[in-house]
Short mmCIF file of C-alpha atoms in Angstrom, two decimals:
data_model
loop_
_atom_site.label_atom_id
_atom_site.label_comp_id
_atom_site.label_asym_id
_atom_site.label_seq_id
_atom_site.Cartn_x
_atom_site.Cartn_y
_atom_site.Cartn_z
CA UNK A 1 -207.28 82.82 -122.82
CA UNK A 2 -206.09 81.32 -119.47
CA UNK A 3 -202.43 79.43 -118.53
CA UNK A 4 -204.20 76.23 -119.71
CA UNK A 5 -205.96 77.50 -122.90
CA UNK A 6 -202.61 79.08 -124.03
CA UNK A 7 -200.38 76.23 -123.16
CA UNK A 8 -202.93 74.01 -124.92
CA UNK A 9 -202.65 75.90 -127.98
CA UNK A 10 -198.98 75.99 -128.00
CA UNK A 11 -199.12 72.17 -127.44
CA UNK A 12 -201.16 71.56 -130.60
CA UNK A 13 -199.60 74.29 -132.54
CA UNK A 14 -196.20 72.30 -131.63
CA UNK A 15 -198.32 69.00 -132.41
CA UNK A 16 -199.29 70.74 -136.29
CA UNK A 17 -195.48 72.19 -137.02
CA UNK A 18 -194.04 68.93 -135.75
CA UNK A 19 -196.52 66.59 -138.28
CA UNK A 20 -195.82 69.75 -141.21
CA UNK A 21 -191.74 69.34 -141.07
CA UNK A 22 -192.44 65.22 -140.84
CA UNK A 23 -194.43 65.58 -144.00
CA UNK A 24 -191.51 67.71 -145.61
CA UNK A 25 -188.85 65.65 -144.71
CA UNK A 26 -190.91 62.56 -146.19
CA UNK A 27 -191.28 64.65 -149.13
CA UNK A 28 -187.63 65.62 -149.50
CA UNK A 29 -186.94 61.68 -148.76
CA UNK A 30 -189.17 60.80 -152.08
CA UNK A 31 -187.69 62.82 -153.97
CA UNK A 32 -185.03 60.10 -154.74
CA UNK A 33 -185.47 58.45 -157.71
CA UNK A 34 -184.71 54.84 -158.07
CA UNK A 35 -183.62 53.05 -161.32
CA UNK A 36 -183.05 49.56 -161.64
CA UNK A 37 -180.97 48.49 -164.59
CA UNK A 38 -182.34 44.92 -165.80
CA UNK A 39 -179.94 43.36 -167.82
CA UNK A 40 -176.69 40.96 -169.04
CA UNK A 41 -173.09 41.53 -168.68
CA UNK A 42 -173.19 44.56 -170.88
CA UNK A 43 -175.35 46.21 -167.79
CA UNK A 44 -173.48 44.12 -164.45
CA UNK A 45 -170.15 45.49 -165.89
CA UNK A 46 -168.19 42.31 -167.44
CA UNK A 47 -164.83 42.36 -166.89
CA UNK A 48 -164.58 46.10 -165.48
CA UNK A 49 -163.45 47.52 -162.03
CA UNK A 50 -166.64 48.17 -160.30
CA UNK A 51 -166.64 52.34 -160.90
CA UNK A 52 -165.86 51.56 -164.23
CA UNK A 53 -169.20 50.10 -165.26
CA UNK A 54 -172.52 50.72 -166.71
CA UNK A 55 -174.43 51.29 -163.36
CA UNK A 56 -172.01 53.02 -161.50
CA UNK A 57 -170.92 55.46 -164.47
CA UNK A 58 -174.27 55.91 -165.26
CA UNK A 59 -175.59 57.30 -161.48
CA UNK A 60 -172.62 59.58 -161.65
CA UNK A 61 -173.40 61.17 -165.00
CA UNK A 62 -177.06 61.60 -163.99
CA UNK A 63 -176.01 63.10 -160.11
CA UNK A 64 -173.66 65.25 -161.97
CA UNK A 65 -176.36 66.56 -164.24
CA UNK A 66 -178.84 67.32 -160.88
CA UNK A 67 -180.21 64.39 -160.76
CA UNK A 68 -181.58 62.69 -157.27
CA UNK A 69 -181.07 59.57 -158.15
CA UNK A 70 -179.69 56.37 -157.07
CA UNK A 71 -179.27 53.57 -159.58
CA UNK A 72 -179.75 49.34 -158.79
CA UNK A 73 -177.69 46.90 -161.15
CA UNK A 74 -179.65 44.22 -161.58
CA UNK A 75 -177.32 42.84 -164.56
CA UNK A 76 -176.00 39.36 -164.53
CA UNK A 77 -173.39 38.38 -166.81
CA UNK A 78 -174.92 35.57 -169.45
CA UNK A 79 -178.41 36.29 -169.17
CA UNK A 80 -181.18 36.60 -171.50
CA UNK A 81 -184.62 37.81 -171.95
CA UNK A 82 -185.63 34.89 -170.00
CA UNK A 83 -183.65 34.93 -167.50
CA UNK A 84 -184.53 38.78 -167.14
CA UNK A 85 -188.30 37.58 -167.16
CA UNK A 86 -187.99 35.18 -164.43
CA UNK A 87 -186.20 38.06 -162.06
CA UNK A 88 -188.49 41.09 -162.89
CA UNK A 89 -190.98 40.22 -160.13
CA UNK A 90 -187.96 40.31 -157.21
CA UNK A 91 -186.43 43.55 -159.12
CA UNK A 92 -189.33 45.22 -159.14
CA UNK A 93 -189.19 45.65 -155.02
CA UNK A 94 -191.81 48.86 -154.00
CA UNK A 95 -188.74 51.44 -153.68
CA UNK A 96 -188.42 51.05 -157.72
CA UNK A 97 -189.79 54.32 -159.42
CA UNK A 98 -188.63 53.25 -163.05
CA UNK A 99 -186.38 50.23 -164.50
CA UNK A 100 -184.05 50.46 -167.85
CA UNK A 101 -184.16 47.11 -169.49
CA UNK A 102 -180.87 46.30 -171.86
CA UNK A 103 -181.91 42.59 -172.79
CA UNK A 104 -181.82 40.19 -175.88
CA UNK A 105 -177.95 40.69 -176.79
CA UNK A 106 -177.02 37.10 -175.48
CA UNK A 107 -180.67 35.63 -177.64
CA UNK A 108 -178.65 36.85 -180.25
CA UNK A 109 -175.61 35.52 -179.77
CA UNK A 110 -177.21 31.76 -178.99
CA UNK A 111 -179.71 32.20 -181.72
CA UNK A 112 -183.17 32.75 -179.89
CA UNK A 113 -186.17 32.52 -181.88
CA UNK A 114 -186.73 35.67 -181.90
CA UNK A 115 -190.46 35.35 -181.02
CA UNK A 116 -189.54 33.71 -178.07
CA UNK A 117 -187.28 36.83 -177.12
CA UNK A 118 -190.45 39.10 -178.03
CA UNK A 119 -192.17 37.01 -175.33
CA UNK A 120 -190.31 37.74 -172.82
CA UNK A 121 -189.61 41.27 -173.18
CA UNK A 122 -193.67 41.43 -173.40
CA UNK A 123 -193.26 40.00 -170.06
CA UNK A 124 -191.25 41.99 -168.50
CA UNK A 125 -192.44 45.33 -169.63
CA UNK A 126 -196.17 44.26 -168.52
CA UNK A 127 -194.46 43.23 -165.27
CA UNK A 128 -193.68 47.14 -165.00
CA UNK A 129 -196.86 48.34 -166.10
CA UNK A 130 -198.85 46.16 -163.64
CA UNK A 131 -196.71 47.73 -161.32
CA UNK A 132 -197.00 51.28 -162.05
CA UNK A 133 -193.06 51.36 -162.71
CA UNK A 134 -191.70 54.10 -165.54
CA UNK A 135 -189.24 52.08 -168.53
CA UNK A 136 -186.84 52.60 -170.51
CA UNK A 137 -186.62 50.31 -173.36
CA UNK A 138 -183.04 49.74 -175.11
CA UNK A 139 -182.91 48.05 -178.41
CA UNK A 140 -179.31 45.77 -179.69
CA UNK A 141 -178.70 45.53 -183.45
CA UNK A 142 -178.33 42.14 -184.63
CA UNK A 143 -175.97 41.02 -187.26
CA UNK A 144 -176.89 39.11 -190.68
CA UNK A 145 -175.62 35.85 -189.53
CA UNK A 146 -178.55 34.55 -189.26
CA UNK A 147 -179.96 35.62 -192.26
CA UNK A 148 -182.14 38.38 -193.20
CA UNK A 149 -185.83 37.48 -191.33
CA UNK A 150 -184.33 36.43 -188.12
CA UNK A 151 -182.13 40.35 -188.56
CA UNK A 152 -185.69 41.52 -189.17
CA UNK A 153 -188.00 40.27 -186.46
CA UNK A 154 -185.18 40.32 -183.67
CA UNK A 155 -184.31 44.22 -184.41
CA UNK A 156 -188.16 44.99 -185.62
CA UNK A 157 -189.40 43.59 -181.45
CA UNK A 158 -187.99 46.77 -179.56
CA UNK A 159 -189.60 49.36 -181.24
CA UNK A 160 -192.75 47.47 -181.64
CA UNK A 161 -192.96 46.81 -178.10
CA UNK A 162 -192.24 50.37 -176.70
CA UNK A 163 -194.89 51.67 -178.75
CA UNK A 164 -197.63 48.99 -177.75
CA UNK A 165 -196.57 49.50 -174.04
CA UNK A 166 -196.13 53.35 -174.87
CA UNK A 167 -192.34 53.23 -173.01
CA UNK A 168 -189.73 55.46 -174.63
CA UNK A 169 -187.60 53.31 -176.88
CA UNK A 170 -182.95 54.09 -176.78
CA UNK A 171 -182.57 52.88 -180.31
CA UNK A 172 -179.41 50.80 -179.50
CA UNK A 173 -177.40 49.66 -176.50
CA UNK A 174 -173.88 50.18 -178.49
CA UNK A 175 -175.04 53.75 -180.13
CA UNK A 176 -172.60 55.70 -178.28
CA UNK A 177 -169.61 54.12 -179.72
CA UNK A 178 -170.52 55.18 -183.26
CA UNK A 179 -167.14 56.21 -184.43
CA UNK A 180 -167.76 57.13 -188.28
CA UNK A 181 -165.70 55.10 -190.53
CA UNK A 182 -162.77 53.86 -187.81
CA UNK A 183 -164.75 51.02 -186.45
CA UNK A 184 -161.73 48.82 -186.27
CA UNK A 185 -159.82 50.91 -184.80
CA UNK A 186 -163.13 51.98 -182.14
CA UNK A 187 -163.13 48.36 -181.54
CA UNK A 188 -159.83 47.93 -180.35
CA UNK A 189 -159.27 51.68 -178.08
CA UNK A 190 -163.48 51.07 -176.88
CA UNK A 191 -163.68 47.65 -176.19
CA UNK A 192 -162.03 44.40 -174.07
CA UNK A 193 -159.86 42.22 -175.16
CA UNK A 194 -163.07 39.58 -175.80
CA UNK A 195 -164.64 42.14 -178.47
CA UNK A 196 -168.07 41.81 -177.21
CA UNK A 197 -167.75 44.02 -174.34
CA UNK A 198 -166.80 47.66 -173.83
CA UNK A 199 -163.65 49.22 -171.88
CA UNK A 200 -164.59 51.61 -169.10
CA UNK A 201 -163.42 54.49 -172.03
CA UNK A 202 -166.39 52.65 -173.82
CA UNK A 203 -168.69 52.76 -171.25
CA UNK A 204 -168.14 56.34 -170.47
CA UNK A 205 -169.05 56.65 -174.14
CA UNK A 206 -172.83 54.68 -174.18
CA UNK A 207 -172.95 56.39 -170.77
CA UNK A 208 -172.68 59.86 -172.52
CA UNK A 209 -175.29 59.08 -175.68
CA UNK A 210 -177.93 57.26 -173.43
CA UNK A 211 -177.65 59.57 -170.32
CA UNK A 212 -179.82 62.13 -171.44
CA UNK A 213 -182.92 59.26 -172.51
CA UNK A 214 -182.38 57.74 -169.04
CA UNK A 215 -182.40 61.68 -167.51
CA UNK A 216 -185.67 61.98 -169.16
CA UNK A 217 -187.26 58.54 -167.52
CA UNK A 218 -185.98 59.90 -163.83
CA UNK A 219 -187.63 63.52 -164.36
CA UNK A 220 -190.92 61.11 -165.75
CA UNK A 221 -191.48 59.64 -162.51
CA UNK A 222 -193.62 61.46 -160.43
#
């Protein structure tokens, strides 16, 4: 092979390694998962110095544990499962590999049909699956005060809906601060001042119990 024919050669040899290492680095580059957390103030961190709340703590327990991940808040204090309905389509942005949704505490609270909150979750978790985007569903626990069939259909809706959208279900936004029999005293070391919403101590807590269900959706996304 001549001058030419060799340098050729090199020069499309260089061409092939060049587009190889761009493919790897794009490759290495995807490997970063991205969560969004669609929720209230339990999830936008109420009341809490910023590193002290759910999103934050959350990304660190999972980087910690190997994870390459990097975690969106996409909590706002007040809202329900409407108002997480009418933001799923802007959350959802194309970087989003998988979304945890922690909705329907504040339905509760203002006494949502609870149909109406079934709705919207429906909603949002076909929102995802249109969009090819991995979910993890987190249930709340409602109190009797509204009587036995609202406690029914409002805590019978997220386990109902991760198996008809086939999403793995986290039983309970609040499991992690299961204390045994000292729930007063949980309630006042665990939680603010306000009683509805936890400490960063607390956090760190549902952080620890929920991690490895939210490990499991990052290592899910392909």
């Amino acid at each position: 092979m001549g001058c030419l024919g060799s340098a050729f050669s090199a020069l499309r040899y260089g061409a092939v390694l060049c587009a190889c290492n761009m493919m790897l680095a794009g490759a290495a580059a995807a490997e970063t998962v991205t969560v969004a957390a669609l929720g209230d103030s339990l999830t936008q961190g109420y009341g809490l110095p910023p590193e002290d709340g759910f999103v934050p703590q959350m990304e660190a327990w999972l980087r910690d544990r190997g994870a390459d991940v990097e975690m969106i808040n996409a909590g706002v204090s007040g809202d329900t499962t409407a108002g997480g309905l009418s933001r799923v389509e802007w959350t959802l942005t194309p970087e989003v590999d998988a979304m945890i949704v922690a909705l329907g505490g504040n339905d509760f609270l203002r006494g949502v049909d609870p149909a109406v909150s079934r709705a919207n979750l429906d909603g949002i978790l076909k929102a995802a699956e249109d969009k090819g985007v991995k979910v993890l569903l987190v249930g709340m626990i409602a109190s009797s005060n509204y009587g036995a069939e609202f406690k029914q259909a409002f805590d019978a809706m997220y386990p109902e809906l991760a198996e008809a959208y086939g999403v793995p279900l986290y039983d309970a936004f609040f499991e992690g601060l299961e204390v045994g029999e000292d729930t007063a005293g949980a309630a006042r070391r665990l939680m603010q001042p306000d009683g509805i919403h936890p400490n960063g101590e607390g956090v760190a807590l549902i952080v620890e119990a929920m991690g490895p269900s939210v490990l499991a959706l990052v290592e899910s996304v392909e």
